[in-house]
């Protein structure tokens, strides 16, 4: 079955530091890949997505590239801010038209950014 | 667009009572909705897939009679926790998949506390 493995946290960085959160996956076929962010006490918000190999998703300074050869979708940001402190989830779903779009989530990585 | 709401956002109830949580897609039709449970500092656990007009599909280990799901329309799914006990206390999150699409849109979550 599908699985997602995320870098274990927590991750603590100083403001303006470079961020990388690793994510690798196991899936058959060509899944769609997502990064979600969850702020304390809230639901999940889609941060970015990629639906095919070599696609780069980007939003709010965050980026992730769909690497099929390494089955990875690492999240990066060049300069983090205190407001980026949250839990980040990597997820995949089966391609459109298959399996009702069920998503598989990683365990989440807690990021704390200190001023 | 693609907003999903949940009601209530927080609920506290006594052991043995039943609690209903609503999930609504506000500006799109959702043939499929998903219900997740999240324990503190843990990832999302898919409980069931809810399809409009048909019975929900429950994940292994989730009690159907305990967690009743009704997807009566293309914009509303409800989760009823029957005879709630303290171990049912958790953060419940729903998501909705736009009809014909593959991306999930998440609600803000409902914090259930059973005394």
PDB file of C-alpha atoms in Angstrom:
ATOM      1  CA  UNK A   1       0.000   0.000   0.000  1.00  0.00           C
ATOM      2  CA  UNK A   2       0.897   3.673  -0.042  1.00  0.00           C
ATOM      3  CA  UNK A   3       3.079   5.196   2.636  1.00  0.00           C
ATOM      4  CA  UNK A   4       4.735   8.522   3.416  1.00  0.00           C
ATOM      5  CA  UNK A   5       7.826   8.979   5.542  1.00  0.00           C
ATOM      6  CA  UNK A   6       8.689  12.402   6.902  1.00  0.00           C
ATOM      7  CA  UNK A   7      11.712  13.725   8.640  1.00  0.00           C
ATOM      8  CA  UNK A   8      11.229  13.436  12.353  1.00  0.00           C
ATOM      9  CA  UNK A   9      10.916  16.584  14.343  1.00  0.00           C
ATOM     10  CA  UNK A  10      10.752  18.774  16.114  1.00  0.00           C
ATOM     11  CA  UNK A  11      12.777  21.214  14.067  1.00  0.00           C
ATOM     12  CA  UNK A  12      13.887  24.465  15.678  1.00  0.00           C
ATOM     13  CA  UNK A  13      15.392  27.231  13.559  1.00  0.00           C
ATOM     14  CA  UNK A  14      16.307  30.852  13.946  1.00  0.00           C
ATOM     15  CA  UNK A  15      14.490  33.434  11.866  1.00  0.00           C
ATOM     16  CA  UNK A  16      15.843  33.740   8.309  1.00  0.00           C
ATOM     17  CA  UNK A  17      17.404  30.281   8.420  1.00  0.00           C
ATOM     18  CA  UNK A  18      17.046  27.807   5.550  1.00  0.00           C
ATOM     19  CA  UNK A  19      14.452  25.086   5.993  1.00  0.00           C
ATOM     20  CA  UNK A  20      14.352  21.572   4.595  1.00  0.00           C
ATOM     21  CA  UNK A  21      11.838  18.954   5.663  1.00  0.00           C
ATOM     22  CA  UNK A  22      12.429  15.635   3.969  1.00  0.00           C
ATOM     23  CA  UNK A  23       9.595  13.523   2.628  1.00  0.00           C
ATOM     24  CA  UNK A  24       9.775  10.232   0.764  1.00  0.00           C
ATOM     25  CA  UNK A  25       6.930   8.071  -0.388  1.00  0.00           C
ATOM     26  CA  UNK A  26       6.004   4.599  -1.542  1.00  0.00           C
ATOM     27  CA  UNK A  27       3.180   4.242  -4.023  1.00  0.00           C
ATOM     28  CA  UNK A  28       2.201   2.445  -7.158  1.00  0.00           C
ATOM     29  CA  UNK A  29       1.705   4.462 -10.272  1.00  0.00           C
ATOM     30  CA  UNK A  30       1.875   8.234 -10.273  1.00  0.00           C
ATOM     31  CA  UNK A  31       0.378   9.736  -7.136  1.00  0.00           C
ATOM     32  CA  UNK A  32      -0.263  13.404  -6.515  1.00  0.00           C
ATOM     33  CA  UNK A  33       1.871  14.886  -3.737  1.00  0.00           C
ATOM     34  CA  UNK A  34       0.956  17.545  -1.207  1.00  0.00           C
ATOM     35  CA  UNK A  35       2.312  19.546   1.683  1.00  0.00           C
ATOM     36  CA  UNK A  36      -0.179  20.717   4.288  1.00  0.00           C
ATOM     37  CA  UNK A  37       0.366  23.081   7.204  1.00  0.00           C
ATOM     38  CA  UNK A  38      -1.485  22.966  10.504  1.00  0.00           C
ATOM     39  CA  UNK A  39      -1.389  25.864  12.941  1.00  0.00           C
ATOM     40  CA  UNK A  40      -2.188  25.207  16.612  1.00  0.00           C
ATOM     41  CA  UNK A  41      -5.820  24.298  17.179  1.00  0.00           C
ATOM     42  CA  UNK A  42      -6.710  24.504  13.500  1.00  0.00           C
ATOM     43  CA  UNK A  43      -7.378  22.161  10.620  1.00  0.00           C
ATOM     44  CA  UNK A  44      -5.091  21.524   7.695  1.00  0.00           C
ATOM     45  CA  UNK A  45      -4.376  24.055   4.987  1.00  0.00           C
ATOM     46  CA  UNK A  46      -2.964  23.077   1.637  1.00  0.00           C
ATOM     47  CA  UNK A  47       0.462  24.655   1.267  1.00  0.00           C
ATOM     48  CA  UNK A  48       1.470  23.347  -2.146  1.00  0.00           C
ATOM     49  CA  UNK A  49       1.033  20.406  -4.465  1.00  0.00           C
ATOM     50  CA  UNK A  50       2.484  18.636  -7.487  1.00  0.00           C
ATOM     51  CA  UNK A  51       0.705  16.178  -9.694  1.00  0.00           C
ATOM     52  CA  UNK A  52       3.421  14.765 -11.933  1.00  0.00           C
ATOM     53  CA  UNK A  53       7.124  14.056 -12.014  1.00  0.00           C
ATOM     54  CA  UNK A  54       9.432  17.101 -12.057  1.00  0.00           C
ATOM     55  CA  UNK A  55       6.574  19.458 -11.170  1.00  0.00           C
ATOM     56  CA  UNK A  56       7.512  22.094  -8.627  1.00  0.00           C
ATOM     57  CA  UNK A  57       4.856  23.280  -6.215  1.00  0.00           C
ATOM     58  CA  UNK A  58       5.390  26.657  -4.590  1.00  0.00           C
ATOM     59  CA  UNK A  59       3.532  28.975  -2.254  1.00  0.00           C
ATOM     60  CA  UNK A  60       4.456  31.645   0.314  1.00  0.00           C
ATOM     61  CA  UNK A  61       8.169  31.087  -0.308  1.00  0.00           C
ATOM     62  CA  UNK A  62       7.922  27.322   0.196  1.00  0.00           C
ATOM     63  CA  UNK A  63       8.870  24.954  -2.611  1.00  0.00           C
ATOM     64  CA  UNK A  64       8.868  21.222  -3.239  1.00  0.00           C
ATOM     65  CA  UNK A  65       9.765  19.270  -6.376  1.00  0.00           C
ATOM     66  CA  UNK A  66       8.222  15.933  -7.317  1.00  0.00           C
ATOM     67  CA  UNK A  67      11.191  13.607  -7.800  1.00  0.00           C
ATOM     68  CA  UNK A  68      10.036  10.275  -9.095  1.00  0.00           C
ATOM     69  CA  UNK A  69      13.535   8.827  -9.384  1.00  0.00           C
ATOM     70  CA  UNK A  70      14.117   9.286  -5.662  1.00  0.00           C
ATOM     71  CA  UNK A  71      10.415   9.103  -4.685  1.00  0.00           C
ATOM     72  CA  UNK A  72      10.806  12.313  -2.753  1.00  0.00           C
ATOM     73  CA  UNK A  73       8.997  15.608  -2.250  1.00  0.00           C
ATOM     74  CA  UNK A  74      11.192  17.606   0.123  1.00  0.00           C
ATOM     75  CA  UNK A  75       9.870  20.922   1.423  1.00  0.00           C
ATOM     76  CA  UNK A  76      12.217  23.922   1.356  1.00  0.00           C
ATOM     77  CA  UNK A  77      12.138  27.576   2.242  1.00  0.00           C
ATOM     78  CA  UNK A  78      15.051  29.937   1.904  1.00  0.00           C
ATOM     79  CA  UNK A  79      14.302  32.181   4.869  1.00  0.00           C
ATOM     80  CA  UNK A  80      11.835  31.163   7.546  1.00  0.00           C
ATOM     81  CA  UNK A  81       9.820  33.526   9.711  1.00  0.00           C
ATOM     82  CA  UNK A  82       8.392  33.158  13.197  1.00  0.00           C
ATOM     83  CA  UNK A  83       4.935  32.949  11.605  1.00  0.00           C
ATOM     84  CA  UNK A  84       5.989  29.736   9.817  1.00  0.00           C
ATOM     85  CA  UNK A  85       5.958  27.898  13.131  1.00  0.00           C
ATOM     86  CA  UNK A  86       3.453  25.070  12.645  1.00  0.00           C
ATOM     87  CA  UNK A  87       3.166  21.367  11.937  1.00  0.00           C
ATOM     88  CA  UNK A  88       3.836  20.333   8.341  1.00  0.00           C
ATOM     89  CA  UNK A  89       2.383  17.189   6.797  1.00  0.00           C
ATOM     90  CA  UNK A  90       3.490  15.521   3.589  1.00  0.00           C
ATOM     91  CA  UNK A  91       0.759  13.539   1.859  1.00  0.00           C
ATOM     92  CA  UNK A  92      -0.023  11.673  -1.308  1.00  0.00           C
ATOM     93  CA  UNK A  93      -3.182  10.678  -3.062  1.00  0.00           C
ATOM     94  CA  UNK A  94      -3.860   8.347  -5.908  1.00  0.00           C
ATOM     95  CA  UNK A  95      -4.117   9.927  -9.350  1.00  0.00           C
ATOM     96  CA  UNK A  96      -7.391  11.505 -10.452  1.00  0.00           C
ATOM     97  CA  UNK A  97      -9.954   8.940 -11.410  1.00  0.00           C
ATOM     98  CA  UNK A  98      -8.661   6.213  -9.130  1.00  0.00           C
ATOM     99  CA  UNK A  99      -9.470   5.017  -5.645  1.00  0.00           C
ATOM    100  CA  UNK A 100     -11.697   7.903  -4.590  1.00  0.00           C
ATOM    101  CA  UNK A 101      -8.770  10.201  -3.826  1.00  0.00           C
ATOM    102  CA  UNK A 102      -7.880   8.774  -0.422  1.00  0.00           C
ATOM    103  CA  UNK A 103      -4.850  10.497   1.015  1.00  0.00           C
ATOM    104  CA  UNK A 104      -2.001   9.005   2.975  1.00  0.00           C
ATOM    105  CA  UNK A 105      -0.269  11.321   5.432  1.00  0.00           C
ATOM    106  CA  UNK A 106       3.153  11.404   6.958  1.00  0.00           C
ATOM    107  CA  UNK A 107       3.487  11.752  10.716  1.00  0.00           C
ATOM    108  CA  UNK A 108       3.986  15.496  10.592  1.00  0.00           C
ATOM    109  CA  UNK A 109       7.007  17.635  11.434  1.00  0.00           C
ATOM    110  CA  UNK A 110       6.757  20.372  14.027  1.00  0.00           C
ATOM    111  CA  UNK A 111       8.662  23.506  13.092  1.00  0.00           C
ATOM    112  CA  UNK A 112       9.464  26.205  15.626  1.00  0.00           C
ATOM    113  CA  UNK A 113      11.104  29.394  14.431  1.00  0.00           C
ATOM    114  CA  UNK A 114      12.700  31.607  17.072  1.00  0.00           C
ATOM    115  CA  UNK A 115      13.227  35.339  16.653  1.00  0.00           C
TER     116      UNK A 115
ATOM    117  CA  UNK B   1     -13.505  29.062  -3.299  1.00  0.00           C
ATOM    118  CA  UNK B   2     -13.413  25.468  -1.939  1.00  0.00           C
ATOM    119  CA  UNK B   3     -14.300  26.242   1.656  1.00  0.00           C
ATOM    120  CA  UNK B   4     -15.231  23.494   4.086  1.00  0.00           C
ATOM    121  CA  UNK B   5     -16.817  24.247   7.436  1.00  0.00           C
ATOM    122  CA  UNK B   6     -17.316  22.128  10.513  1.00  0.00           C
ATOM    123  CA  UNK B   7     -19.761  22.581  13.321  1.00  0.00           C
ATOM    124  CA  UNK B   8     -19.316  22.723  16.209  1.00  0.00           C
ATOM    125  CA  UNK B   9     -15.689  23.754  16.538  1.00  0.00           C
ATOM    126  CA  UNK B  10     -15.584  22.552  20.134  1.00  0.00           C
ATOM    127  CA  UNK B  11     -17.888  20.332  22.125  1.00  0.00           C
ATOM    128  CA  UNK B  12     -17.763  19.029  25.670  1.00  0.00           C
ATOM    129  CA  UNK B  13     -20.155  16.266  26.623  1.00  0.00           C
ATOM    130  CA  UNK B  14     -20.777  13.766  29.367  1.00  0.00           C
ATOM    131  CA  UNK B  15     -19.872  10.139  29.019  1.00  0.00           C
ATOM    132  CA  UNK B  16     -22.686   8.112  27.462  1.00  0.00           C
ATOM    133  CA  UNK B  17     -24.165  10.898  25.365  1.00  0.00           C
ATOM    134  CA  UNK B  18     -24.061  11.144  21.570  1.00  0.00           C
ATOM    135  CA  UNK B  19     -22.478  13.985  19.661  1.00  0.00           C
ATOM    136  CA  UNK B  20     -23.090  14.999  16.056  1.00  0.00           C
ATOM    137  CA  UNK B  21     -20.466  16.831  14.011  1.00  0.00           C
ATOM    138  CA  UNK B  22     -21.368  18.453  10.692  1.00  0.00           C
ATOM    139  CA  UNK B  23     -19.093  18.925   7.720  1.00  0.00           C
ATOM    140  CA  UNK B  24     -20.221  21.217   4.919  1.00  0.00           C
ATOM    141  CA  UNK B  25     -18.723  22.182   1.597  1.00  0.00           C
ATOM    142  CA  UNK B  26     -19.817  25.807   1.282  1.00  0.00           C
ATOM    143  CA  UNK B  27     -19.159  26.655  -2.343  1.00  0.00           C
ATOM    144  CA  UNK B  28     -18.792  23.367  -4.175  1.00  0.00           C
ATOM    145  CA  UNK B  29     -20.383  19.966  -4.425  1.00  0.00           C
ATOM    146  CA  UNK B  30     -18.596  17.069  -2.822  1.00  0.00           C
ATOM    147  CA  UNK B  31     -19.502  13.553  -3.813  1.00  0.00           C
ATOM    148  CA  UNK B  32     -16.917  12.241  -1.404  1.00  0.00           C
ATOM    149  CA  UNK B  33     -16.013  13.403   2.075  1.00  0.00           C
ATOM    150  CA  UNK B  34     -13.478  11.941   4.470  1.00  0.00           C
ATOM    151  CA  UNK B  35     -13.434  11.830   8.243  1.00  0.00           C
ATOM    152  CA  UNK B  36     -10.146  11.838  10.139  1.00  0.00           C
ATOM    153  CA  UNK B  37      -9.185  11.630  13.749  1.00  0.00           C
ATOM    154  CA  UNK B  38      -6.077  13.278  15.116  1.00  0.00           C
ATOM    155  CA  UNK B  39      -4.543  12.580  18.504  1.00  0.00           C
ATOM    156  CA  UNK B  40      -2.281  15.173  20.135  1.00  0.00           C
ATOM    157  CA  UNK B  41       1.001  15.581  18.285  1.00  0.00           C
ATOM    158  CA  UNK B  42       0.123  12.788  15.899  1.00  0.00           C
ATOM    159  CA  UNK B  43      -0.824  12.475  12.290  1.00  0.00           C
ATOM    160  CA  UNK B  44      -4.300  12.170  10.824  1.00  0.00           C
ATOM    161  CA  UNK B  45      -5.913   8.769  10.922  1.00  0.00           C
ATOM    162  CA  UNK B  46      -8.512   8.169   8.249  1.00  0.00           C
ATOM    163  CA  UNK B  47     -11.676   6.826   9.853  1.00  0.00           C
ATOM    164  CA  UNK B  48     -14.028   6.527   6.919  1.00  0.00           C
ATOM    165  CA  UNK B  49     -14.869   7.623   3.419  1.00  0.00           C
ATOM    166  CA  UNK B  50     -18.335   9.064   3.008  1.00  0.00           C
ATOM    167  CA  UNK B  51     -20.061   8.943  -0.368  1.00  0.00           C
ATOM    168  CA  UNK B  52     -23.238  10.863  -1.053  1.00  0.00           C
ATOM    169  CA  UNK B  53     -26.250   8.607  -1.179  1.00  0.00           C
ATOM    170  CA  UNK B  54     -24.487   5.430  -0.125  1.00  0.00           C
ATOM    171  CA  UNK B  55     -23.053   3.795   2.958  1.00  0.00           C
ATOM    172  CA  UNK B  56     -19.736   4.984   4.276  1.00  0.00           C
ATOM    173  CA  UNK B  57     -16.625   2.873   3.902  1.00  0.00           C
ATOM    174  CA  UNK B  58     -14.871   2.435   7.231  1.00  0.00           C
ATOM    175  CA  UNK B  59     -11.174   1.811   7.728  1.00  0.00           C
ATOM    176  CA  UNK B  60     -10.063  -1.282   9.528  1.00  0.00           C
ATOM    177  CA  UNK B  61     -10.474  -1.025  13.282  1.00  0.00           C
ATOM    178  CA  UNK B  62     -13.085   1.760  13.190  1.00  0.00           C
ATOM    179  CA  UNK B  63     -16.400   0.745  14.750  1.00  0.00           C
ATOM    180  CA  UNK B  64     -19.283   1.448  12.382  1.00  0.00           C
ATOM    181  CA  UNK B  65     -21.874   1.437  15.145  1.00  0.00           C
ATOM    182  CA  UNK B  66     -19.801   3.790  17.240  1.00  0.00           C
ATOM    183  CA  UNK B  67     -19.095   6.357  14.545  1.00  0.00           C
ATOM    184  CA  UNK B  68     -22.196   6.813  12.423  1.00  0.00           C
ATOM    185  CA  UNK B  69     -21.674   8.660   9.159  1.00  0.00           C
ATOM    186  CA  UNK B  70     -24.423  10.089   6.987  1.00  0.00           C
ATOM    187  CA  UNK B  71     -23.752  11.851   3.687  1.00  0.00           C
ATOM    188  CA  UNK B  72     -27.252  13.006   2.862  1.00  0.00           C
ATOM    189  CA  UNK B  73     -26.453  15.639   0.269  1.00  0.00           C
ATOM    190  CA  UNK B  74     -23.641  16.816  -1.971  1.00  0.00           C
ATOM    191  CA  UNK B  75     -22.686  19.473   0.564  1.00  0.00           C
ATOM    192  CA  UNK B  76     -23.206  17.836   3.942  1.00  0.00           C
ATOM    193  CA  UNK B  77     -21.788  14.877   5.812  1.00  0.00           C
ATOM    194  CA  UNK B  78     -22.332  14.191   9.498  1.00  0.00           C
ATOM    195  CA  UNK B  79     -20.378  12.124  11.988  1.00  0.00           C
ATOM    196  CA  UNK B  80     -22.202  11.002  15.110  1.00  0.00           C
ATOM    197  CA  UNK B  81     -20.159   9.651  17.979  1.00  0.00           C
ATOM    198  CA  UNK B  82     -22.601   7.419  19.820  1.00  0.00           C
ATOM    199  CA  UNK B  83     -22.394   6.727  23.546  1.00  0.00           C
ATOM    200  CA  UNK B  84     -19.218   8.745  23.797  1.00  0.00           C
ATOM    201  CA  UNK B  85     -16.534   7.833  26.305  1.00  0.00           C
ATOM    202  CA  UNK B  86     -13.432   9.714  27.428  1.00  0.00           C
ATOM    203  CA  UNK B  87     -11.245   7.703  25.035  1.00  0.00           C
ATOM    204  CA  UNK B  88     -13.251   9.204  22.160  1.00  0.00           C
ATOM    205  CA  UNK B  89     -11.900  12.629  23.059  1.00  0.00           C
ATOM    206  CA  UNK B  90      -9.954  13.816  20.065  1.00  0.00           C
ATOM    207  CA  UNK B  91      -9.708  16.304  17.229  1.00  0.00           C
ATOM    208  CA  UNK B  92     -11.981  15.270  14.362  1.00  0.00           C
ATOM    209  CA  UNK B  93     -11.291  16.701  10.913  1.00  0.00           C
ATOM    210  CA  UNK B  94     -13.303  16.282   7.761  1.00  0.00           C
ATOM    211  CA  UNK B  95     -12.297  16.897   4.189  1.00  0.00           C
ATOM    212  CA  UNK B  96     -14.278  17.144   0.990  1.00  0.00           C
ATOM    213  CA  UNK B  97     -13.312  16.178  -2.512  1.00  0.00           C
ATOM    214  CA  UNK B  98     -14.845  18.287  -5.241  1.00  0.00           C
ATOM    215  CA  UNK B  99     -17.016  16.219  -7.572  1.00  0.00           C
ATOM    216  CA  UNK B 100     -14.835  15.254 -10.517  1.00  0.00           C
ATOM    217  CA  UNK B 101     -11.679  16.404  -8.770  1.00  0.00           C
ATOM    218  CA  UNK B 102      -8.979  14.783  -6.676  1.00  0.00           C
ATOM    219  CA  UNK B 103      -7.801  17.395  -4.241  1.00  0.00           C
ATOM    220  CA  UNK B 104      -9.156  17.381  -0.714  1.00  0.00           C
ATOM    221  CA  UNK B 105     -10.224  20.529   1.089  1.00  0.00           C
ATOM    222  CA  UNK B 106     -10.098  20.342   4.847  1.00  0.00           C
ATOM    223  CA  UNK B 107     -12.423  21.661   7.481  1.00  0.00           C
ATOM    224  CA  UNK B 108     -11.083  23.496  10.539  1.00  0.00           C
ATOM    225  CA  UNK B 109     -11.681  20.527  12.828  1.00  0.00           C
ATOM    226  CA  UNK B 110     -13.850  19.804  15.866  1.00  0.00           C
ATOM    227  CA  UNK B 111     -12.362  19.332  19.308  1.00  0.00           C
ATOM    228  CA  UNK B 112     -14.395  16.743  21.224  1.00  0.00           C
ATOM    229  CA  UNK B 113     -13.904  16.364  24.961  1.00  0.00           C
ATOM    230  CA  UNK B 114     -15.828  13.650  26.769  1.00  0.00           C
ATOM    231  CA  UNK B 115     -15.956  13.991  30.536  1.00  0.00           C
TER     232      UNK B 115
END
